Coordinates of C-alpha atoms and ligand atoms in Angstrom, one line a residue:
Chain K
M22 CA 54.2 -23.4 7.9
S23 CA 52.4 -21.1 5.4
T24 CA 49.1 -19.6 6.7
W25 CA 47.2 -22.0 4.1
T26 CA 47.6 -24.5 7.0
Y27 CA 45.4 -22.9 9.5
I28 CA 42.4 -22.8 7.0
P29 CA 40.9 -26.1 8.5
Q30 CA 41.1 -25.2 11.9
L31 CA 39.8 -21.5 11.0
L32 CA 37.2 -22.8 9.5
S33 CA 36.1 -24.9 11.9
S34 CA 36.1 -22.0 14.3
G35 CA 34.3 -19.8 11.8
I36 CA 31.5 -22.5 11.5
T37 CA 31.0 -22.5 15.4
I38 CA 30.3 -19.1 15.6
G39 CA 28.4 -18.8 12.2
A40 CA 26.6 -21.0 14.6
I41 CA 25.7 -18.7 16.6
Y42 CA 25.5 -15.7 14.5
A43 CA 22.7 -17.6 12.8
L44 CA 20.6 -17.8 15.9
V45 CA 20.9 -14.3 16.5
A46 CA 19.7 -13.4 13.3
L47 CA 17.1 -15.5 13.3
G48 CA 15.6 -13.7 16.6
F49 CA 15.9 -10.6 14.9
V50 CA 14.1 -11.9 11.5
T51 CA 11.2 -13.6 13.7
I52 CA 10.4 -10.5 15.3
A53 CA 10.7 -8.5 11.8
R54 CA 8.8 -10.8 10.6
A55 CA 5.8 -10.8 12.6
S56 CA 6.2 -6.6 13.4
Q57 CA 8.5 -4.6 11.2
I58 CA 10.7 -3.9 14.0
I59 CA 14.3 -4.1 14.4
N60 CA 15.0 -5.7 18.1
F61 CA 18.3 -4.0 19.4
A62 CA 17.9 -6.1 22.2
Q63 CA 18.2 -9.2 20.7
G64 CA 21.8 -9.6 21.7
E65 CA 20.8 -9.0 25.5
F66 CA 18.7 -12.2 24.7
V67 CA 22.2 -13.9 24.0
M68 CA 24.1 -12.7 26.5
L69 CA 21.6 -12.7 29.7
G70 CA 21.2 -16.7 28.7
G71 CA 24.9 -17.5 29.4
V72 CA 24.9 -15.1 32.4
I73 CA 21.6 -16.6 33.8
T74 CA 22.8 -19.9 33.1
F75 CA 26.4 -19.1 35.0
F76 CA 24.6 -18.1 38.0
F77 CA 21.7 -20.9 38.3
L78 CA 25.1 -23.3 38.0
K79 CA 27.7 -21.5 39.9
V80 CA 25.7 -19.5 42.7
M81 CA 22.2 -21.7 43.1
N82 CA 24.7 -24.5 42.3
L83 CA 21.7 -26.2 40.1
P84 CA 22.8 -29.2 37.4
Y85 CA 23.7 -27.6 34.0
P86 CA 21.0 -28.9 32.3
L87 CA 18.4 -27.4 34.9
A88 CA 20.1 -24.2 34.9
A89 CA 20.1 -23.9 31.2
F90 CA 16.3 -24.8 30.8
I91 CA 15.5 -22.0 33.6
A92 CA 17.4 -19.7 31.6
I93 CA 15.8 -20.1 28.5
L94 CA 12.4 -19.6 30.5
I95 CA 13.3 -16.4 32.3
V96 CA 14.4 -14.7 29.0
I97 CA 11.4 -16.0 27.4
L98 CA 9.3 -14.4 29.7
I99 CA 12.0 -10.9 29.5
G100 CA 11.1 -11.1 26.0
F101 CA 7.2 -11.3 26.6
V102 CA 7.9 -8.5 29.7
M103 CA 9.6 -6.0 27.2
H104 CA 7.0 -6.8 24.6
L105 CA 4.1 -5.6 27.0
S106 CA 5.8 -2.6 28.4
V107 CA 8.0 -1.2 25.5
V108 CA 6.8 -3.1 22.2
Y109 CA 2.9 -3.0 22.7
P110 CA 2.5 0.7 24.2
L111 CA 4.2 1.9 21.2
R112 CA 2.3 -0.5 18.7
K113 CA 1.2 3.2 17.1
A114 CA 4.3 4.5 17.2
S115 CA 6.8 5.2 13.8
I116 CA 9.5 2.6 13.4
V117 CA 11.8 5.0 14.5
I118 CA 10.6 5.2 17.7
L119 CA 10.3 1.9 18.1
L120 CA 13.7 1.4 16.7
M121 CA 14.9 3.9 19.7
A122 CA 12.5 2.4 22.3
T123 CA 14.8 -1.4 21.8
L124 CA 17.8 0.2 21.8
G125 CA 16.8 1.8 25.0
A126 CA 15.4 -1.9 26.3
S127 CA 18.9 -3.2 25.4
I128 CA 21.2 -1.0 27.5
F129 CA 18.8 -1.3 30.2
L130 CA 19.1 -5.0 30.2
S131 CA 22.6 -5.2 29.8
S132 CA 23.3 -2.3 32.9
T133 CA 20.9 -4.1 35.1
S134 CA 22.7 -7.3 34.1
G135 CA 25.6 -5.9 35.3
L136 CA 24.1 -4.6 38.6
L137 CA 22.5 -8.0 39.3
F138 CA 25.3 -10.4 38.5
G139 CA 28.3 -8.3 38.4
T140 CA 30.4 -6.9 35.6
L141 CA 33.2 -9.6 35.5
P142 CA 32.8 -11.8 32.2
K143 CA 31.8 -15.4 32.9
T144 CA 32.3 -18.5 31.4
L145 CA 30.4 -21.8 31.2
P146 CA 32.1 -25.3 31.4
P147 CA 32.0 -26.9 28.0
F148 CA 29.0 -29.7 27.6
S149 CA 31.3 -32.4 27.8
G150 CA 35.3 -32.6 27.9
E151 CA 38.0 -30.0 26.7
R152 CA 40.0 -32.3 24.5
P153 CA 39.9 -31.5 21.5
L154 CA 38.6 -34.3 18.3
Q155 CA 40.7 -34.9 15.9
L156 CA 37.8 -35.1 12.9
L157 CA 39.9 -35.0 9.2
G158 CA 42.8 -34.1 10.4
V159 CA 41.5 -31.1 11.9
S160 CA 41.6 -30.6 15.5
V161 CA 37.9 -29.2 16.8
L162 CA 36.5 -28.5 20.4
P163 CA 33.8 -31.0 21.5
Q164 CA 31.7 -27.7 22.6
S165 CA 31.6 -26.7 18.7
V166 CA 30.5 -30.0 18.0
W167 CA 27.7 -29.3 20.4
V168 CA 27.1 -25.8 19.0
L169 CA 26.4 -27.5 15.7
I170 CA 24.7 -30.2 16.8
S171 CA 21.9 -28.0 19.0
T172 CA 21.9 -25.4 16.6
L173 CA 20.8 -27.7 13.8
I174 CA 18.0 -29.6 16.1
L175 CA 16.9 -25.7 17.5
L176 CA 16.7 -25.3 13.5
I177 CA 14.6 -28.3 12.7
F178 CA 12.4 -27.6 15.8
L179 CA 11.5 -24.1 15.0
Y180 CA 11.7 -25.4 10.9
L181 CA 8.6 -28.0 12.2
L182 CA 6.9 -25.3 14.6
S183 CA 6.5 -22.5 11.8
H184 CA 5.6 -24.8 9.0
R185 CA 3.6 -27.8 10.4
T186 CA 1.4 -26.1 13.2
L187 CA -1.3 -24.0 12.9
L188 CA 0.2 -21.3 15.1
G189 CA 3.4 -21.4 13.1
K190 CA 1.3 -20.8 10.0
A191 CA -0.8 -18.1 11.9
M192 CA 2.5 -15.9 12.4
E193 CA 3.3 -16.6 9.0
A194 CA 0.0 -15.4 7.9
S195 CA 0.3 -12.3 10.3
S196 CA 3.5 -11.6 9.1
T197 CA 3.0 -11.5 5.5
D198 CA -0.4 -10.1 5.6
P199 CA -1.3 -8.4 8.9
L200 CA -4.7 -6.5 8.0
G201 CA -6.0 -10.4 6.4
A202 CA -5.0 -11.8 9.3
D203 CA -6.8 -9.4 11.9
L204 CA -10.1 -9.5 9.7
L205 CA -9.7 -13.6 10.4
G206 CA -9.6 -12.9 13.9
I207 CA -5.7 -13.4 14.0
S208 CA -4.5 -11.0 16.4
R209 CA -1.7 -9.0 15.1
N210 CA -0.7 -8.0 18.1
L211 CA -0.8 -11.5 19.6
M212 CA 1.5 -12.9 17.3
V213 CA 4.4 -10.0 18.1
F214 CA 4.2 -10.7 21.3
L215 CA 4.8 -15.0 20.5
A216 CA 7.4 -13.6 18.4
F217 CA 8.8 -11.7 21.4
G218 CA 9.4 -15.0 23.4
V219 CA 10.5 -17.2 20.4
S220 CA 13.2 -14.4 19.8
A221 CA 14.2 -14.6 23.4
G222 CA 14.3 -18.2 23.7
V223 CA 16.4 -18.6 20.9
G224 CA 19.0 -15.7 21.7
A225 CA 19.0 -17.5 25.3
F226 CA 20.0 -20.7 23.5
A227 CA 22.6 -19.0 21.3
G228 CA 23.9 -17.9 24.5
I229 CA 24.4 -20.9 26.5
L230 CA 25.5 -22.6 23.5
I231 CA 28.5 -19.7 23.1
T232 CA 29.6 -19.2 26.7
P233 CA 32.0 -22.0 27.2
V234 CA 33.4 -21.1 23.7
F235 CA 34.0 -17.2 24.8
F236 CA 33.2 -15.2 27.9
T237 CA 30.1 -13.3 28.0
S238 CA 29.6 -10.5 30.0
Y239 CA 27.2 -7.9 30.7
S240 CA 27.9 -5.6 27.9
S241 CA 28.9 -8.7 25.3
G242 CA 25.5 -8.9 24.1
T243 CA 25.7 -5.8 21.8
L244 CA 28.7 -6.8 19.9
L245 CA 26.9 -9.9 19.4
G246 CA 23.4 -8.5 18.5
L247 CA 25.2 -6.2 15.7
K248 CA 26.5 -9.2 14.5
G249 CA 23.2 -11.1 14.0
F250 CA 22.0 -7.8 12.5
I251 CA 24.5 -8.1 9.8
A252 CA 24.1 -11.7 9.0
A253 CA 20.2 -11.4 8.9
V254 CA 21.0 -8.5 6.3
L255 CA 23.7 -10.1 4.6
G256 CA 21.2 -13.1 4.3
G257 CA 18.7 -11.3 2.9
W258 CA 16.7 -9.2 6.0
G259 CA 13.4 -11.2 7.0
K260 CA 13.8 -14.5 5.2
N261 CA 14.8 -17.3 7.9
S262 CA 16.8 -19.1 5.4
G263 CA 18.5 -15.9 4.8
A264 CA 19.4 -15.1 8.6
I265 CA 20.9 -18.7 8.7
L266 CA 22.9 -18.6 5.7
G267 CA 23.9 -15.2 6.6
G268 CA 25.2 -16.4 10.0
F269 CA 27.5 -18.8 8.8
V270 CA 28.8 -16.7 6.2
L271 CA 29.9 -13.7 8.5
G272 CA 31.4 -16.3 10.7
I273 CA 33.5 -18.3 8.2
V274 CA 34.7 -15.0 6.5
E275 CA 35.2 -13.3 9.7
S276 CA 37.2 -16.5 10.9
L277 CA 38.9 -17.0 7.6
S278 CA 40.4 -13.4 7.7
L279 CA 42.6 -14.0 10.4
A280 CA 44.9 -15.9 8.2
F281 CA 45.3 -12.5 6.6
I282 CA 44.9 -9.7 8.9
P283 CA 46.0 -9.1 12.6
A284 CA 43.1 -10.4 15.0
G285 CA 42.2 -7.1 16.4
Y286 CA 40.8 -6.4 12.9
K287 CA 38.4 -9.0 12.8
D288 CA 35.4 -7.3 14.4
A289 CA 36.1 -4.7 11.3
I290 CA 35.4 -7.4 9.0
A291 CA 31.9 -7.4 9.8
F292 CA 30.9 -4.2 9.5
G293 CA 33.0 -4.0 5.8
I294 CA 30.7 -7.0 4.9
L295 CA 27.5 -5.0 6.0
L296 CA 29.0 -1.8 3.7
L297 CA 29.5 -3.7 0.6
I298 CA 26.5 -5.3 0.8
L299 CA 24.8 -2.2 1.6
H300 CA 26.0 -1.2 -1.1
F301 CA 26.3 -3.8 -3.9
R302 CA 23.2 -5.8 -3.2
P303 CA 21.0 -4.4 -0.2
K304 CA 18.4 -7.2 -0.5
G305 CA 20.9 -9.5 0.3
I306 CA 22.6 -13.2 -1.0
L307 CA 18.7 -14.8 -1.0
G308 CA 16.7 -11.4 -1.8
S309 CA 14.4 -9.9 0.7
P310 CA 10.9 -9.2 0.8
F311 CA 11.3 -6.0 2.8
M312 CA 14.1 -4.6 0.6
D313 CA 13.8 -4.0 -2.8
S314 CA 16.9 -4.7 -5.1
R315 CA 17.7 -0.7 -6.1
R316 CA 20.8 0.5 -5.2
W317 CA 21.6 3.6 -3.4
Chain E
M3 CA -28.9 -7.3 12.4
L4 CA -26.5 -4.8 12.0
K5 CA -27.5 -1.3 12.8
I6 CA -24.9 1.4 12.6
K7 CA -26.2 4.6 14.9
K8 CA -24.6 8.1 13.6
L9 CA -21.2 6.8 13.3
T10 CA -18.2 9.2 12.4
V11 CA -14.4 8.0 12.2
Q12 CA -11.6 10.2 11.5
Y13 CA -8.0 9.5 10.0
G14 CA -5.9 12.5 12.1
P15 CA -8.3 15.4 12.2
L16 CA -10.5 14.7 9.2
P17 CA -13.6 12.9 9.6
A18 CA -13.6 10.0 6.6
L19 CA -17.3 9.1 7.8
Y20 CA -19.9 11.7 9.1
E21 CA -22.7 10.7 10.8
I22 CA -23.6 7.3 9.2
S23 CA -26.5 5.4 10.1
L24 CA -27.9 2.7 8.5
E25 CA -29.8 -0.9 8.8
I26 CA -29.4 -4.7 7.7
K27 CA -31.6 -7.0 8.5
Q28 CA -31.2 -11.0 8.6
G29 CA -31.2 -12.7 5.6
E30 CA -30.9 -9.5 2.9
I31 CA -28.6 -8.6 0.4
V32 CA -27.4 -5.0 0.9
S33 CA -25.6 -3.0 -1.2
L34 CA -23.3 0.1 -0.4
L35 CA -22.3 2.3 -3.6
G36 CA -20.1 5.2 -3.9
P37 CA -17.3 6.8 -6.1
N38 CA -14.0 6.5 -4.9
G39 CA -12.7 7.9 -1.9
A40 CA -16.5 7.7 -0.2
G41 CA -15.3 6.3 2.6
K42 CA -16.5 2.4 1.9
T43 CA -13.9 1.0 3.0
T44 CA -13.5 3.0 6.0
L45 CA -17.0 1.6 6.9
L46 CA -16.2 -1.7 6.6
L47 CA -12.7 -1.7 8.5
T48 CA -14.9 -0.1 11.2
L49 CA -17.4 -2.5 11.5
S50 CA -14.6 -5.2 11.6
G51 CA -12.9 -3.2 14.6
I52 CA -9.6 -2.7 12.3
L53 CA -10.6 1.4 12.6
K54 CA -12.0 2.7 16.3
T55 CA -15.0 5.4 15.6
T56 CA -15.2 8.6 17.8
E57 CA -18.7 9.0 17.4
G58 CA -22.0 6.7 17.1
R59 CA -22.9 3.1 17.9
I60 CA -22.4 0.0 15.9
L61 CA -25.3 -2.8 16.9
F62 CA -25.2 -6.2 16.0
E63 CA -28.1 -8.8 17.4
G64 CA -28.7 -6.2 19.5
E65 CA -25.4 -6.4 21.2
D66 CA -23.0 -3.4 21.1
I67 CA -19.5 -4.0 19.3
T68 CA -18.8 -0.4 18.8
N69 CA -14.8 -0.4 19.3
L70 CA -14.6 -4.0 20.1
N71 CA -11.2 -5.6 18.8
P72 CA -11.4 -7.4 15.4
H73 CA -10.9 -11.2 17.2
Q74 CA -14.1 -10.4 19.3
I75 CA -15.8 -9.5 15.8
V76 CA -15.2 -11.9 13.9
S77 CA -16.1 -14.5 16.7
K78 CA -19.3 -12.6 17.1
G79 CA -20.4 -13.7 13.3
I80 CA -19.0 -11.3 11.2
G81 CA -17.0 -11.7 8.3
H82 CA -14.8 -9.6 6.2
V83 CA -13.8 -10.2 2.4
P84 CA -11.3 -7.0 2.0
Q85 CA -10.5 -4.9 -0.7
G86 CA -7.3 -6.3 -2.5
R87 CA -8.5 -9.9 -1.2
H88 CA -5.2 -10.4 1.3
I89 CA -4.8 -13.9 1.0
F90 CA -1.7 -14.9 2.6
P91 CA 0.6 -15.7 -0.4
T92 CA 2.8 -17.9 0.8
L93 CA 0.5 -20.3 2.1
S94 CA -1.3 -23.6 1.0
V95 CA -4.9 -22.7 -0.1
T96 CA -5.7 -25.2 2.2
D97 CA -4.0 -23.6 4.6
N98 CA -5.7 -20.2 3.5
L99 CA -8.7 -21.8 4.6
M100 CA -7.6 -23.2 8.3
M101 CA -6.7 -19.5 9.0
G102 CA -10.2 -18.2 7.9
A103 CA -11.1 -20.8 10.8
Y104 CA -8.5 -20.0 13.5
L105 CA -11.0 -18.9 16.0
H106 CA -12.3 -22.4 15.7
R107 CA -9.5 -24.2 15.3
N108 CA -10.6 -26.9 18.4
E109 CA -13.6 -28.2 16.6
K110 CA -12.0 -30.4 13.8
R111 CA -15.2 -32.1 12.9
E112 CA -17.3 -28.3 12.5
I113 CA -14.5 -27.5 10.0
K114 CA -14.3 -30.7 7.8
K115 CA -18.3 -30.0 7.4
Q116 CA -17.6 -26.6 6.5
L117 CA -15.1 -27.6 3.9
E118 CA -17.9 -29.8 2.7
R119 CA -20.4 -26.6 2.1
I120 CA -17.7 -24.5 0.2
Y121 CA -16.0 -27.1 -1.8
P122 CA -19.0 -27.3 -3.9
L123 CA -19.8 -23.6 -4.6
L124 CA -15.9 -22.4 -5.2
P125 CA -14.3 -26.1 -6.7
V126 CA -11.4 -24.4 -7.8
L127 CA -10.3 -24.0 -3.8
K128 CA -10.3 -28.3 -3.7
E129 CA -8.4 -28.2 -7.3
R130 CA -5.8 -26.2 -6.0
A131 CA -5.7 -27.6 -2.8
H132 CA -1.9 -27.6 -2.5
Q133 CA -0.7 -25.0 -4.8
R134 CA 0.3 -21.7 -2.8
A135 CA -1.8 -18.9 -2.6
G136 CA 0.4 -16.9 -4.4
T137 CA 0.7 -18.3 -7.7
L138 CA -3.2 -18.3 -8.2
S139 CA -4.9 -16.2 -10.6
G140 CA -6.7 -13.2 -9.4
G141 CA -9.9 -14.8 -9.7
E142 CA -8.8 -17.5 -8.1
Q143 CA -7.7 -15.4 -5.1
Q144 CA -10.9 -13.8 -4.8
M145 CA -13.0 -17.1 -4.2
L146 CA -10.0 -18.0 -2.5
S147 CA -10.7 -14.6 0.3
I148 CA -14.5 -15.4 -0.1
G149 CA -14.4 -19.2 0.7
R150 CA -11.7 -18.4 3.6
A151 CA -14.1 -15.5 5.5
M152 CA -16.6 -18.6 5.4
M153 CA -14.7 -20.5 7.0
G154 CA -15.1 -18.7 9.9
R155 CA -19.0 -19.4 9.9
P156 CA -20.1 -16.2 9.9
K157 CA -23.6 -14.8 9.8
L158 CA -22.9 -11.2 8.5
L159 CA -20.1 -11.2 5.8
L160 CA -19.0 -8.1 4.4
L161 CA -17.6 -7.6 1.1
D162 CA -15.3 -4.8 -0.8
E163 CA -15.6 -4.4 -3.9
P164 CA -15.6 -8.2 -4.7
S165 CA -15.8 -7.6 -8.6
L166 CA -12.8 -5.8 -8.6
G167 CA -10.2 -6.9 -11.3
L168 CA -12.6 -10.0 -12.5
A169 CA -13.6 -10.6 -16.1
P170 CA -17.3 -9.9 -16.8
R171 CA -18.0 -13.6 -16.8
L172 CA -16.3 -14.2 -13.3
M173 CA -18.0 -11.1 -11.8
D174 CA -21.1 -12.9 -12.7
E175 CA -19.7 -16.3 -11.4
V176 CA -19.3 -14.7 -8.3
F177 CA -22.0 -13.1 -7.9
A178 CA -24.2 -16.2 -8.2
I179 CA -22.3 -17.6 -5.3
F180 CA -23.0 -14.4 -3.2
R181 CA -26.9 -15.3 -4.5
K182 CA -26.8 -18.7 -3.3
L183 CA -24.8 -18.6 -0.1
N184 CA -27.8 -15.9 0.9
E185 CA -30.2 -18.9 -0.2
R186 CA -28.7 -20.6 2.6
G187 CA -29.3 -17.7 5.1
L188 CA -26.3 -15.7 4.6
T189 CA -26.5 -11.7 5.2
L190 CA -25.0 -9.9 2.9
F191 CA -23.6 -6.3 2.9
I192 CA -21.5 -5.4 -0.5
V193 CA -19.7 -2.6 -1.5
E194 CA -19.2 -2.5 -5.4
Q195 CA -18.9 0.1 -8.2
E196 CA -20.6 -2.3 -10.6
I197 CA -23.6 -0.8 -9.6
H198 CA -26.1 -2.9 -11.7
L199 CA -24.8 -6.3 -10.9
S200 CA -24.4 -5.8 -7.3
L201 CA -27.9 -4.1 -7.2
S202 CA -29.6 -6.7 -9.2
I203 CA -29.0 -9.8 -6.4
S204 CA -29.9 -6.7 -3.6
G205 CA -33.0 -5.6 -2.4
R206 CA -31.5 -2.0 -1.0
G207 CA -28.7 -0.3 -1.1
Y208 CA -27.2 2.9 0.2
L209 CA -25.4 6.2 -1.3
L210 CA -22.5 7.0 0.1
R211 CA -20.6 9.9 -1.4
N212 CA -17.6 12.1 0.6
G213 CA -18.2 10.2 3.7
R214 CA -21.9 11.2 4.0
M215 CA -24.7 8.6 3.4
I216 CA -26.6 10.7 0.9
K217 CA -29.2 8.0 -0.5
E218 CA -30.8 5.0 0.5
G219 CA -33.7 2.7 -1.1
S220 CA -34.8 -0.3 -2.6
A221 CA -32.4 -1.5 -5.5
S222 CA -34.8 -0.6 -8.0
A223 CA -35.4 3.0 -6.8
L224 CA -32.0 3.3 -6.2
L225 CA -31.1 2.5 -9.7
E226 CA -33.4 5.1 -11.2
S227 CA -32.4 7.3 -9.0
R228 CA -30.3 11.0 -9.9
E229 CA -28.0 10.8 -7.3
L230 CA -26.6 7.7 -8.0
M231 CA -26.0 8.8 -12.1
I232 CA -24.3 12.0 -10.7
S233 CA -22.3 10.1 -8.3
L234 CA -21.1 7.3 -10.0
G235 CA -21.2 8.7 -13.4
G236 CA -18.0 9.9 -13.2
D237 CA -19.7 13.7 -13.1
D238 CA -19.5 16.1 -10.7
R239 CA -21.8 18.4 -11.4
Q240 CA -24.5 19.2 -8.5
P241 CA -28.3 17.9 -9.6
E242 CA -29.6 21.3 -9.4
K243 CA -27.8 22.6 -12.2
D244 CA -29.0 22.5 -15.6
E245 CA -27.2 20.1 -17.8
T246 CA -28.7 21.7 -21.2
S247 CA -26.1 24.7 -20.6
L248 CA -23.1 23.0 -20.9
S249 CA -23.8 21.8 -24.2
Ligands
ATP20 N1 -5.1 5.6 6.3 C1 -5.5 6.6 5.9 N2 -5.5 7.7 6.2 C2 -5.7 8.4 6.0 N3 -6.5 9.0 5.0 C3 -7.2 7.7 4.6 C4 -6.4 6.2 4.7 N4 -7.4 5.7 4.6 C5 -7.9 6.4 3.6 N5 -8.1 7.5 3.7 C6 -9.0 8.5 3.0 O1 -10.5 8.4 3.5 C7 -11.5 8.4 2.5 C8 -11.9 7.3 2.4 O2 -11.3 6.0 2.0 P1 -12.2 4.6 1.2 O3 -10.9 3.9 1.4 O4 -12.8 4.4 2.4 O5 -12.5 4.9 0.4 P2 -13.6 3.8 -0.4 O6 -15.0 4.3 -0.8 O7 -13.4 2.4 -0.1 O8 -12.7 4.2 -2.2 P3 -12.4 3.0 -3.3 O9 -13.5 2.9 -3.9 O10 -11.5 3.8 -4.2 O11 -11.8 2.1 -2.7 C9 -10.3 8.9 1.2 O12 -10.0 10.1 1.1 C10 -8.9 8.5 1.6 O13 -8.0 9.5 0.9
MG21 MG1 -12.4 0.9 -0.7

């Protein structure tokens, strides 16, 4: 059999992981749009979503949906606390200092998770069954279908939240013109605070979706975070649509590459893509409101 | 209505405003004039709580509002039309207006009433209701910025160079709107470089230069003052110097 016969299979797993990258990227973009901050603890929100759900499901023996729900709430709370304790006190500091602060927060969160919940990799049961479904001649894990459908529903929910509600529009206003918004009483600090909550929630959601497919350990947030960041840059830094597109493109390319190169090099693909995009098209596929099209 | 006492504001170690005092009474239109870099925008941003003062007091309707947060100041009834408009380009015209009413977001009926009051003055905001604000012309964006601030139902409106970038005909139109707003009871504090236009609707004015208030008086007195001519004529000579010696 030639490698080509694996392509549909790889495509399907690429779409699955792509959905996760898209959600992580969206988390990055939500915070960046509100505050210009690159939150390097984004991957830790994902990790915590998986690990805390595991804790409530396996240790506290709560029902699965309840465990997931509580985990999301707790991670949102962690996002809020991170804003209040790390980002808000540094609101007047330069972007570089904020960057280091979020990096510090990310190390703090992953170590704390290791201490509290142990360093062993954890996995969650699939939402329903393990027997692959046959779709168009490709065998697909039911969890992959769950990932895709849940991601779609979350994206629609987020879209409605940001385009159909007054609060969403206020967040948009504050991100496109902070001074204009502040002068109307729409507090930029409050909007950044909310963005941290939304981001953390989206991250935790992604973590719960992906843990049944891949193992999650206290340290797995770092790589996921970086991949999500690359996806956001690839699609167009600062654009929601770019984050989603970048996530799927990165997932699919990374997965398809397995047909041609040894699996051990898979992670290098993402960084290769980052270098290429930064060199040839720094504003990303869909263009970026924060980066000009100049090449360096 | 608004009283500023010995206000000093600094960017870093350098004061941009030095011991500024002024007063605006209910129902007045007051102009603040001064050359580029005089500190006019700095003063308005401080009034709105964006910049913090190191010394001095700001009183609004007898209440000390010094260094309050912007949203507290907006809710006390001070609206601000910033220099450069600062509309939200990706939102529709109507959504921009709704953002102006953000602090009153639950008073649906009042918001509707306020829209009905604003539309006749700024009809373009109704005609372009669903257009993205970023696609409006410069003049239309200025109208939107004014309308948006009005949605907060201010008692005092701060206007930072509202004529900037407008064609002369449009300037007249905008100032006619200010006059109408004032007739309805709104107090206006206008920062302008269009001296004549601004003083033509103002009762009084202040002249700011290098962060210091160098002159105040009635509009007509200011128009005739030597300081104004020197300060805004693009001419940096001191009043004491003899002008004939130059020719
Ligand atoms: N963010 C800032 N940091 C440092 N200095 C500033 C800042 N903003 C303004 N300044 C300085 O403060 C002084 C007053 O600026 P301001 O913008 O208040 O002037 P202005 O009277 O509004 O001028 P213009 O007519 O050009 O708008 C200027 O010398 C300016 O260079
Ligand atoms: Mg100015």
